[in-house]
Amino acid sequence: MKISLINSVVLPPREIFTESNATEFIKKYHKIKPIKYKAFVLADKIVLYKQKHKLSTYSKLCIHYSEVKYIFTSSVISTSGCFVLCIDSQVDNQCRYELYRINDPISYNSFLETLKYVIGVKTPLQSDNINNDYLLYHSIAYKSDTLKTTRKSSSQDESESLFNFEPSKSNHAYSQ
C-alpha cells in the first residue's frame, strides 16, 4: 500500500493529544508536499519503506501499534485521505502528531479499519477518560522526572500551544 508522510510535530512536555489540535494540524499541513512510502502492515507494527532512496528522510521507519494512542481524521473534503496518528514513543520519550495521507479511498478505509482494530480505538466517552488519565500520568511523570527527561520543547515557554512549535527534528524535509 502507498502511504505519504506529510508532517510530524513533537508536542511540548505538557501538551496532550486532543481532537481539535489534530484537526487543526490536518488543516494547517495537509497541503505540504509529502514523502511517499510503501507501507507494510505487520502483526506488531507498520514498516515504512522508501524505494528510490537508500537513506530515508524520516528516521523512524516503523510505527509500533503500542505507541499509537489515537487516530484522528477530518471530515473536510479537501483533506480527504488524511489522518493523524498520535504517537507516544517510549523509546525517545516524545509525543507527536504524525500526519499521513493515503490517496486510494479503498486502501484508506481498510488501513484505518485495520489500525483501529489492532490498537483497539475507544469510543469518544472512553477517550475523554483516557485523555484525563493521560494528562494525569504525563503531569505526574513530568513533575517527577523534570531533571531526567529527554523530552524537550522547542520553545522557551512550555505553556505555548503545539502550533507554535517547529516540525519534528526527525523529519528534516520539513524544516522551515
XYZ file of C-alpha atoms in Angstrom, residues 12-15 153-165:
17
model
C 5.781 20.122 24.233
C 6.055 18.187 27.519
C 2.704 19.251 28.999
C 0.631 19.191 25.818
C 10.200 21.843 23.972
C 11.466 23.820 21.006
C 10.208 26.965 22.727
C 11.326 28.617 25.913
C 7.729 28.985 27.107
C 6.386 25.476 27.698
C 2.831 26.730 28.064
C 2.609 27.636 24.364
C 0.348 25.699 22.049
C 1.505 22.920 19.760
C 1.194 25.073 16.674
C 3.877 27.493 17.795
C 6.412 24.680 17.595
